[in-house]
Amino acid sequence: MNAAKRRTAPQGSGSAIRAEGLTVSYGPKIIQRDLNFSVRRGDIFVIMGGSGCGKSSLMRVLMGLLPPGAGRVLYGEEDFWAAPSARRAEIMRRVGVLFQSGALWSSRTLAENVTLPLEYYTSLPPRSRRAIASLKLAQVGLAGFEDYYPSEISGGMKKRAGLARALALDPEIVFFDEPSAGLDPLSAAQLDELILELRDNMGMTVIMVTHELPSIFAVADDAIFLDARTRTLTAQGNPHELLRHGPAEVARFLRRGKDSEDERGKKAGDDTPDGDRRNSAPGADI
């Protein structure tokens, strides 16, 4: 499916998040420096790069878990890290997170897991929280599983339940940390399709860390590439365009290390890596 045809919801205007001169560091150890990029409202934005380049650390800075070593993170026009802690907490109420493992509480049912943000951030009565939990579980394809425990469902269903919890407060922005990790190809493709559907129906902005090339090509509107050697951002753009016209190291990454120049000449008009097509994925016919 062509990326231009895939979007069914209108793209929002302006930036949801901007990074300006951002340094990601742990004390004196610099992970990434001088990062400048913008995430458009309504986009699915992918942070990609090799192992150890700082993808997850950057996401921690963007979502308010790790202060930057330098620079700014702006939500709209508001400097997140310069704001008082109470205001930062208000901004984070507009954000949902799907953790890599799903991070479900094993002692709580799926409905009880989904109601956790509602219990913490709202004064809704239990009956209303339960109704919202049922709605969110239905949105991710888990209608009827409200009273199941995490140990009673599959890995793919756990990811969906974690996503339902991330959506509990109807967030404007959702962060995904390696959403396909540990899933079989079919379950991963179905999750890609669900992410696209939810973005189009809810108009939310998605920021995703992933190394799964099928997912990158299937869902990403825009992406950045973090280079571990130079410790900075070396490319930004749609992955299909980066494969064709991006720096050699980025095209090589998107070809799983194959000679990008040879592949570009051989595969003109086909910008999906060899062996990575998912027949069932929404982006399989790219």
mmCIF file of C-alpha atoms in Angstrom:
data_model
loop_
_atom_site.group_PDB
_atom_site.id
_atom_site.type_symbol
_atom_site.label_atom_id
_atom_site.label_comp_id
_atom_site.label_asym_id
_atom_site.label_seq_id
_atom_site.Cartn_x
_atom_site.Cartn_y
_atom_site.Cartn_z
ATOM 1 C CA MET A 1 0.000 0.000 0.000
ATOM 2 C CA ASN A 2 1.362 3.406 -0.922
ATOM 3 C CA ALA A 3 2.041 5.669 2.041
ATOM 4 C CA ALA A 4 0.111 8.509 0.432
ATOM 5 C CA LYS A 5 -2.937 6.303 -0.045
ATOM 6 C CA ARG A 6 -2.738 4.709 3.377
ATOM 7 C CA ARG A 7 -3.772 7.781 5.363
ATOM 8 C CA THR A 8 -7.524 8.105 5.688
ATOM 9 C CA ALA A 9 -7.621 10.751 8.407
ATOM 10 C CA PRO A 10 -6.702 14.346 7.571
ATOM 11 C CA GLN A 11 -3.230 15.353 8.694
ATOM 12 C CA GLY A 12 -3.234 17.876 11.500
ATOM 13 C CA SER A 13 -1.462 21.203 11.202
ATOM 14 C CA GLY A 14 1.619 22.215 13.142
ATOM 15 C CA SER A 15 3.953 20.241 15.355
ATOM 16 C CA ALA A 16 2.948 18.001 18.218
ATOM 17 C CA ILE A 17 6.522 17.860 19.539
ATOM 18 C CA ARG A 18 9.743 19.615 18.538
ATOM 19 C CA ALA A 19 13.324 18.968 19.606
ATOM 20 C CA GLU A 20 15.683 21.919 19.447
ATOM 21 C CA GLY A 21 19.431 21.455 20.013
ATOM 22 C CA LEU A 22 18.653 18.405 22.142
ATOM 23 C CA THR A 23 21.387 16.432 23.894
ATOM 24 C CA VAL A 24 20.573 13.038 25.387
ATOM 25 C CA SER A 25 22.994 12.078 28.111
ATOM 26 C CA TYR A 26 23.498 10.207 31.351
ATOM 27 C CA GLY A 27 25.669 12.519 33.421
ATOM 28 C CA PRO A 28 28.833 13.225 31.427
ATOM 29 C CA LYS A 29 28.161 10.378 28.969
ATOM 30 C CA ILE A 30 26.629 11.822 25.797
ATOM 31 C CA ILE A 31 24.367 9.431 23.892
ATOM 32 C CA GLN A 32 23.083 11.806 21.180
ATOM 33 C CA ARG A 33 23.799 15.492 20.618
ATOM 34 C CA ASP A 34 22.397 18.470 18.687
ATOM 35 C CA LEU A 35 19.113 16.811 17.716
ATOM 36 C CA ASN A 36 16.707 19.009 15.787
ATOM 37 C CA PHE A 37 13.450 17.576 14.465
ATOM 38 C CA SER A 38 9.710 18.091 14.450
ATOM 39 C CA VAL A 39 6.869 15.584 14.813
ATOM 40 C CA ARG A 40 3.794 16.649 12.823
ATOM 41 C CA ARG A 41 0.376 16.291 14.421
ATOM 42 C CA GLY A 42 -1.375 13.137 13.271
ATOM 43 C CA ASP A 43 1.806 11.479 11.972
ATOM 44 C CA ILE A 44 3.250 8.111 12.851
ATOM 45 C CA PHE A 45 6.846 9.089 13.595
ATOM 46 C CA VAL A 46 9.530 6.409 13.918
ATOM 47 C CA ILE A 47 12.855 6.715 15.736
ATOM 48 C CA MET A 48 15.249 4.263 14.094
ATOM 49 C CA GLY A 49 18.928 3.380 14.179
ATOM 50 C CA GLY A 50 21.296 0.593 15.143
ATOM 51 C CA SER A 51 21.515 -1.040 18.557
ATOM 52 C CA GLY A 52 22.932 1.237 21.223
ATOM 53 C CA CYS A 53 22.371 4.478 19.307
ATOM 54 C CA GLY A 54 20.050 5.923 21.965
ATOM 55 C CA LYS A 55 16.560 5.423 20.505
ATOM 56 C CA SER A 56 14.919 4.476 23.786
ATOM 57 C CA SER A 57 16.879 7.121 25.705
ATOM 58 C CA LEU A 58 15.625 9.792 23.308
ATOM 59 C CA MET A 59 12.076 8.583 23.787
ATOM 60 C CA ARG A 60 12.548 8.808 27.569
ATOM 61 C CA VAL A 61 13.505 12.467 27.166
ATOM 62 C CA LEU A 62 10.530 13.174 24.896
ATOM 63 C CA MET A 63 8.058 11.544 27.271
ATOM 64 C CA GLY A 64 9.327 13.255 30.406
ATOM 65 C CA LEU A 65 11.248 10.451 32.103
ATOM 66 C CA LEU A 66 14.833 11.660 31.500
ATOM 67 C CA PRO A 67 15.906 15.323 31.599
ATOM 68 C CA PRO A 68 17.944 16.396 28.568
ATOM 69 C CA GLY A 69 21.618 17.265 28.897
ATOM 70 C CA ALA A 70 20.936 20.377 26.801
ATOM 71 C CA GLY A 71 18.345 21.797 24.452
ATOM 72 C CA ARG A 72 14.563 21.899 24.516
ATOM 73 C CA VAL A 73 11.541 19.661 24.010
ATOM 74 C CA LEU A 74 8.471 21.632 22.998
ATOM 75 C CA TYR A 75 4.904 20.327 23.230
ATOM 76 C CA GLY A 76 3.214 22.691 20.819
ATOM 77 C CA GLU A 77 4.929 25.962 21.747
ATOM 78 C CA GLU A 78 5.520 25.060 25.413
ATOM 79 C CA ASP A 79 9.026 24.211 26.644
ATOM 80 C CA PHE A 80 8.341 20.997 28.537
ATOM 81 C CA TRP A 81 11.453 20.768 30.683
ATOM 82 C CA ALA A 82 11.381 24.485 31.575
ATOM 83 C CA ALA A 83 7.829 24.160 32.917
ATOM 84 C CA PRO A 84 7.075 23.598 36.630
ATOM 85 C CA SER A 85 6.619 19.963 37.643
ATOM 86 C CA ALA A 86 2.869 20.427 38.112
ATOM 87 C CA ARG A 87 2.535 21.724 34.562
ATOM 88 C CA ARG A 88 4.665 18.869 33.216
ATOM 89 C CA ALA A 89 2.289 16.438 34.907
ATOM 90 C CA GLU A 90 -0.661 18.154 33.177
ATOM 91 C CA ILE A 91 1.046 17.824 29.801
ATOM 92 C CA MET A 92 1.744 14.149 30.420
ATOM 93 C CA ARG A 93 -1.972 13.548 30.932
ATOM 94 C CA ARG A 94 -2.294 14.091 27.172
ATOM 95 C CA VAL A 95 0.205 11.273 26.556
ATOM 96 C CA GLY A 96 -0.189 7.483 26.493
ATOM 97 C CA VAL A 97 2.573 4.871 26.533
ATOM 98 C CA LEU A 98 2.713 1.277 25.313
ATOM 99 C CA PHE A 99 5.733 -0.317 26.946
ATOM 100 C CA GLN A 100 7.707 -3.037 25.196
ATOM 101 C CA SER A 101 6.497 -5.809 27.503
ATOM 102 C CA GLY A 102 2.962 -4.468 27.836
ATOM 103 C CA ALA A 103 3.729 -3.871 31.555
ATOM 104 C CA LEU A 104 0.413 -5.278 32.749
ATOM 105 C CA TRP A 105 -0.180 -5.945 36.444
ATOM 106 C CA SER A 106 -0.458 -9.735 36.705
ATOM 107 C CA SER A 107 -2.747 -9.571 39.752
ATOM 108 C CA ARG A 108 -5.313 -7.386 37.985
ATOM 109 C CA THR A 109 -7.744 -8.297 35.212
ATOM 110 C CA LEU A 110 -7.475 -6.608 31.837
ATOM 111 C CA ALA A 111 -10.309 -4.232 32.735
ATOM 112 C CA GLU A 112 -8.639 -3.391 36.043
ATOM 113 C CA ASN A 113 -5.350 -2.722 34.238
ATOM 114 C CA VAL A 114 -7.070 -0.349 31.808
ATOM 115 C CA THR A 115 -8.820 1.538 34.617
ATOM 116 C CA LEU A 116 -5.538 2.342 36.402
ATOM 117 C CA PRO A 117 -5.004 5.732 34.686
ATOM 118 C CA LEU A 118 -8.678 6.548 35.248
ATOM 119 C CA GLU A 119 -8.371 5.796 38.954
ATOM 120 C CA TYR A 120 -5.291 7.987 39.247
ATOM 121 C CA TYR A 121 -6.246 10.939 37.059
ATOM 122 C CA THR A 122 -10.051 11.165 37.242
ATOM 123 C CA SER A 123 -12.834 11.164 39.812
ATOM 124 C CA LEU A 124 -15.079 8.902 37.766
ATOM 125 C CA PRO A 125 -17.083 6.301 39.712
ATOM 126 C CA PRO A 126 -16.147 2.610 39.328
ATOM 127 C CA ARG A 127 -19.060 1.871 37.010
ATOM 128 C CA SER A 128 -17.990 4.593 34.555
ATOM 129 C CA ARG A 129 -14.359 3.470 34.694
ATOM 130 C CA ARG A 130 -15.442 -0.073 33.905
ATOM 131 C CA ALA A 131 -17.501 1.119 30.931
ATOM 132 C CA ILE A 132 -14.521 3.040 29.537
ATOM 133 C CA ALA A 133 -12.275 0.006 30.029
ATOM 134 C CA SER A 134 -14.715 -2.162 28.084
ATOM 135 C CA LEU A 135 -14.803 0.416 25.274
ATOM 136 C CA LYS A 136 -11.012 0.673 25.055
ATOM 137 C CA LEU A 137 -10.581 -3.102 25.067
ATOM 138 C CA ALA A 138 -13.165 -3.348 22.279
ATOM 139 C CA GLN A 139 -11.231 -0.728 20.276
ATOM 140 C CA VAL A 140 -8.168 -2.983 20.286
ATOM 141 C CA GLY A 141 -10.087 -6.154 19.504
ATOM 142 C CA LEU A 142 -10.442 -7.529 23.036
ATOM 143 C CA ALA A 143 -14.181 -7.211 23.629
ATOM 144 C CA GLY A 144 -15.293 -9.861 26.108
ATOM 145 C CA PHE A 145 -11.858 -10.240 27.712
ATOM 146 C CA GLU A 146 -12.416 -7.730 30.516
ATOM 147 C CA ASP A 147 -12.188 -10.306 33.308
ATOM 148 C CA TYR A 148 -9.237 -12.274 31.958
ATOM 149 C CA TYR A 149 -5.856 -12.044 33.677
ATOM 150 C CA PRO A 150 -2.635 -11.390 31.716
ATOM 151 C CA SER A 151 -1.490 -14.985 32.321
ATOM 152 C CA GLU A 152 -4.579 -16.231 30.473
ATOM 153 C CA ILE A 153 -3.956 -14.454 27.148
ATOM 154 C CA SER A 154 -1.341 -14.546 24.386
ATOM 155 C CA GLY A 155 1.591 -12.189 23.914
ATOM 156 C CA GLY A 156 -0.147 -10.324 21.121
ATOM 157 C CA MET A 157 -3.256 -9.891 23.256
ATOM 158 C CA LYS A 158 -1.116 -8.522 26.100
ATOM 159 C CA LYS A 159 0.258 -5.886 23.737
ATOM 160 C CA ARG A 160 -3.310 -4.964 22.759
ATOM 161 C CA ALA A 161 -4.368 -4.771 26.403
ATOM 162 C CA GLY A 162 -1.383 -2.514 27.120
ATOM 163 C CA LEU A 163 -2.458 -0.350 24.202
ATOM 164 C CA ALA A 164 -6.016 -0.172 25.568
ATOM 165 C CA ARG A 165 -4.600 1.140 28.844
ATOM 166 C CA ALA A 166 -2.459 3.685 26.936
ATOM 167 C CA LEU A 167 -5.660 4.948 25.292
ATOM 168 C CA ALA A 168 -7.693 5.153 28.511
ATOM 169 C CA LEU A 169 -7.431 8.955 28.815
ATOM 170 C CA ASP A 170 -7.911 9.599 25.068
ATOM 171 C CA PRO A 171 -4.345 10.892 24.619
ATOM 172 C CA GLU A 172 -3.230 13.255 21.881
ATOM 173 C CA ILE A 173 0.159 11.518 21.637
ATOM 174 C CA VAL A 174 1.007 7.839 22.141
ATOM 175 C CA PHE A 175 4.543 6.488 22.544
ATOM 176 C CA PHE A 176 5.323 2.923 21.460
ATOM 177 C CA ASP A 177 8.505 1.214 22.643
ATOM 178 C CA GLU A 178 9.285 -1.689 20.279
ATOM 179 C CA PRO A 179 5.596 -2.665 19.937
ATOM 180 C CA SER A 180 6.322 -5.737 17.779
ATOM 181 C CA ALA A 181 9.028 -7.167 20.027
ATOM 182 C CA GLY A 182 8.372 -10.836 20.816
ATOM 183 C CA LEU A 183 5.473 -11.180 18.375
ATOM 184 C CA ASP A 184 5.220 -13.596 15.461
ATOM 185 C CA PRO A 185 5.054 -11.976 11.988
ATOM 186 C CA LEU A 186 1.276 -12.307 11.691
ATOM 187 C CA SER A 187 0.596 -10.800 15.132
ATOM 188 C CA ALA A 188 3.087 -8.012 14.416
ATOM 189 C CA ALA A 189 1.365 -7.219 11.105
ATOM 190 C CA GLN A 190 -2.033 -7.165 12.813
ATOM 191 C CA LEU A 191 -0.664 -4.758 15.432
ATOM 192 C CA ASP A 192 0.653 -2.497 12.651
ATOM 193 C CA GLU A 193 -2.803 -2.459 11.110
ATOM 194 C CA LEU A 194 -4.393 -1.653 14.470
ATOM 195 C CA ILE A 195 -1.995 1.254 15.039
ATOM 196 C CA LEU A 196 -2.888 2.700 11.634
ATOM 197 C CA GLU A 197 -6.607 2.256 12.276
ATOM 198 C CA LEU A 198 -6.467 3.920 15.683
ATOM 199 C CA ARG A 199 -4.398 6.822 14.388
ATOM 200 C CA ASP A 200 -6.812 7.411 11.531
ATOM 201 C CA ASN A 201 -9.932 7.094 13.699
ATOM 202 C CA MET A 202 -8.687 9.039 16.725
ATOM 203 C CA GLY A 203 -6.366 11.534 15.035
ATOM 204 C CA MET A 204 -3.607 10.900 17.549
ATOM 205 C CA THR A 205 0.104 11.386 16.983
ATOM 206 C CA VAL A 206 2.255 8.263 17.328
ATOM 207 C CA ILE A 207 5.948 8.214 18.218
ATOM 208 C CA MET A 208 7.493 4.791 17.890
ATOM 209 C CA VAL A 209 10.858 3.187 18.560
ATOM 210 C CA THR A 210 11.317 0.058 16.469
ATOM 211 C CA HIS A 211 13.963 -1.868 14.557
ATOM 212 C CA GLU A 212 11.369 -3.975 12.706
ATOM 213 C CA LEU A 213 11.713 -3.025 9.034
ATOM 214 C CA PRO A 214 8.280 -4.363 7.988
ATOM 215 C CA SER A 215 6.665 -2.132 10.611
ATOM 216 C CA ILE A 216 8.764 0.869 9.631
ATOM 217 C CA PHE A 217 7.713 0.588 5.985
ATOM 218 C CA ALA A 218 4.098 -0.287 6.812
ATOM 219 C CA VAL A 219 3.229 2.510 9.230
ATOM 220 C CA ALA A 220 5.758 5.369 9.262
ATOM 221 C CA ASP A 221 4.841 8.745 7.802
ATOM 222 C CA ASP A 222 8.130 10.236 8.941
ATOM 223 C CA ALA A 223 11.280 8.940 10.627
ATOM 224 C CA ILE A 224 14.657 9.981 11.972
ATOM 225 C CA PHE A 225 17.866 7.970 11.897
ATOM 226 C CA LEU A 226 20.199 8.154 14.904
ATOM 227 C CA ASP A 227 23.819 7.315 14.161
ATOM 228 C CA ALA A 228 25.761 5.617 16.969
ATOM 229 C CA ARG A 229 29.169 6.599 15.539
ATOM 230 C CA THR A 230 28.600 10.349 15.148
ATOM 231 C CA ARG A 231 26.082 10.437 18.035
ATOM 232 C CA THR A 232 23.642 12.626 16.190
ATOM 233 C CA LEU A 233 20.731 12.583 13.775
ATOM 234 C CA THR A 234 21.904 11.959 10.202
ATOM 235 C CA ALA A 235 18.602 11.822 8.280
ATOM 236 C CA GLN A 236 14.889 12.581 8.556
ATOM 237 C CA GLY A 237 12.105 11.725 6.138
ATOM 238 C CA ASN A 238 9.671 9.092 4.967
ATOM 239 C CA PRO A 239 11.443 5.690 5.051
ATOM 240 C CA HIS A 240 10.568 5.009 1.408
ATOM 241 C CA GLU A 241 12.253 8.250 0.376
ATOM 242 C CA LEU A 242 15.219 7.654 2.674
ATOM 243 C CA LEU A 243 15.717 4.257 1.060
ATOM 244 C CA ARG A 244 15.837 5.837 -2.389
ATOM 245 C CA HIS A 245 17.587 9.112 -1.705
ATOM 246 C CA GLY A 246 18.927 9.068 1.860
ATOM 247 C CA PRO A 247 22.517 8.734 3.069
ATOM 248 C CA ALA A 248 24.207 5.427 2.259
ATOM 249 C CA GLU A 249 24.298 4.248 5.886
ATOM 250 C CA VAL A 250 20.552 4.826 6.240
ATOM 251 C CA ALA A 251 19.723 2.966 3.032
ATOM 252 C CA ARG A 252 22.032 0.165 4.176
ATOM 253 C CA PHE A 253 20.145 -0.036 7.481
ATOM 254 C CA LEU A 254 16.841 -0.187 5.604
ATOM 255 C CA ARG A 255 18.258 -2.999 3.427
ATOM 256 C CA ARG A 256 19.578 -5.000 6.385
ATOM 257 C CA GLY A 257 23.171 -4.206 5.461
ATOM 258 C CA LYS A 258 22.915 -4.960 1.748
ATOM 259 C CA ASP A 259 24.758 -2.775 -0.755
ATOM 260 C CA SER A 260 22.227 0.034 -1.048
ATOM 261 C CA GLU A 261 23.440 1.298 -4.406
ATOM 262 C CA ASP A 262 23.177 -2.117 -6.069
ATOM 263 C CA GLU A 263 19.794 -2.700 -4.500
ATOM 264 C CA ARG A 264 18.457 0.690 -5.572
ATOM 265 C CA GLY A 265 19.389 -0.004 -9.176
ATOM 266 C CA LYS A 266 18.031 -3.525 -9.095
ATOM 267 C CA LYS A 267 14.832 -2.700 -7.242
ATOM 268 C CA ALA A 268 13.790 0.598 -8.785
ATOM 269 C CA GLY A 269 10.129 1.043 -8.005
ATOM 270 C CA ASP A 270 10.132 -1.531 -5.199
ATOM 271 C CA ASP A 271 11.215 -0.022 -1.908
ATOM 272 C CA THR A 272 10.449 -2.918 0.419
ATOM 273 C CA PRO A 273 13.487 -4.900 1.684
ATOM 274 C CA ASP A 274 13.900 -8.422 0.279
ATOM 275 C CA GLY A 275 12.379 -11.082 2.475
ATOM 276 C CA ASP A 276 10.499 -8.560 4.574
ATOM 277 C CA ARG A 277 7.136 -8.528 2.865
ATOM 278 C CA ARG A 278 4.193 -9.439 5.088
ATOM 279 C CA ASN A 279 1.352 -10.573 2.904
ATOM 280 C CA SER A 280 -1.103 -9.827 5.666
ATOM 281 C CA ALA A 281 0.364 -6.460 6.673
ATOM 282 C CA PRO A 282 -1.441 -3.241 5.759
ATOM 283 C CA GLY A 283 1.751 -2.064 4.076
ATOM 284 C CA ALA A 284 2.578 -5.313 2.311
ATOM 285 C CA ASP A 285 1.822 -3.906 -1.143
ATOM 286 C CA ILE A 286 3.880 -0.743 -0.775
#
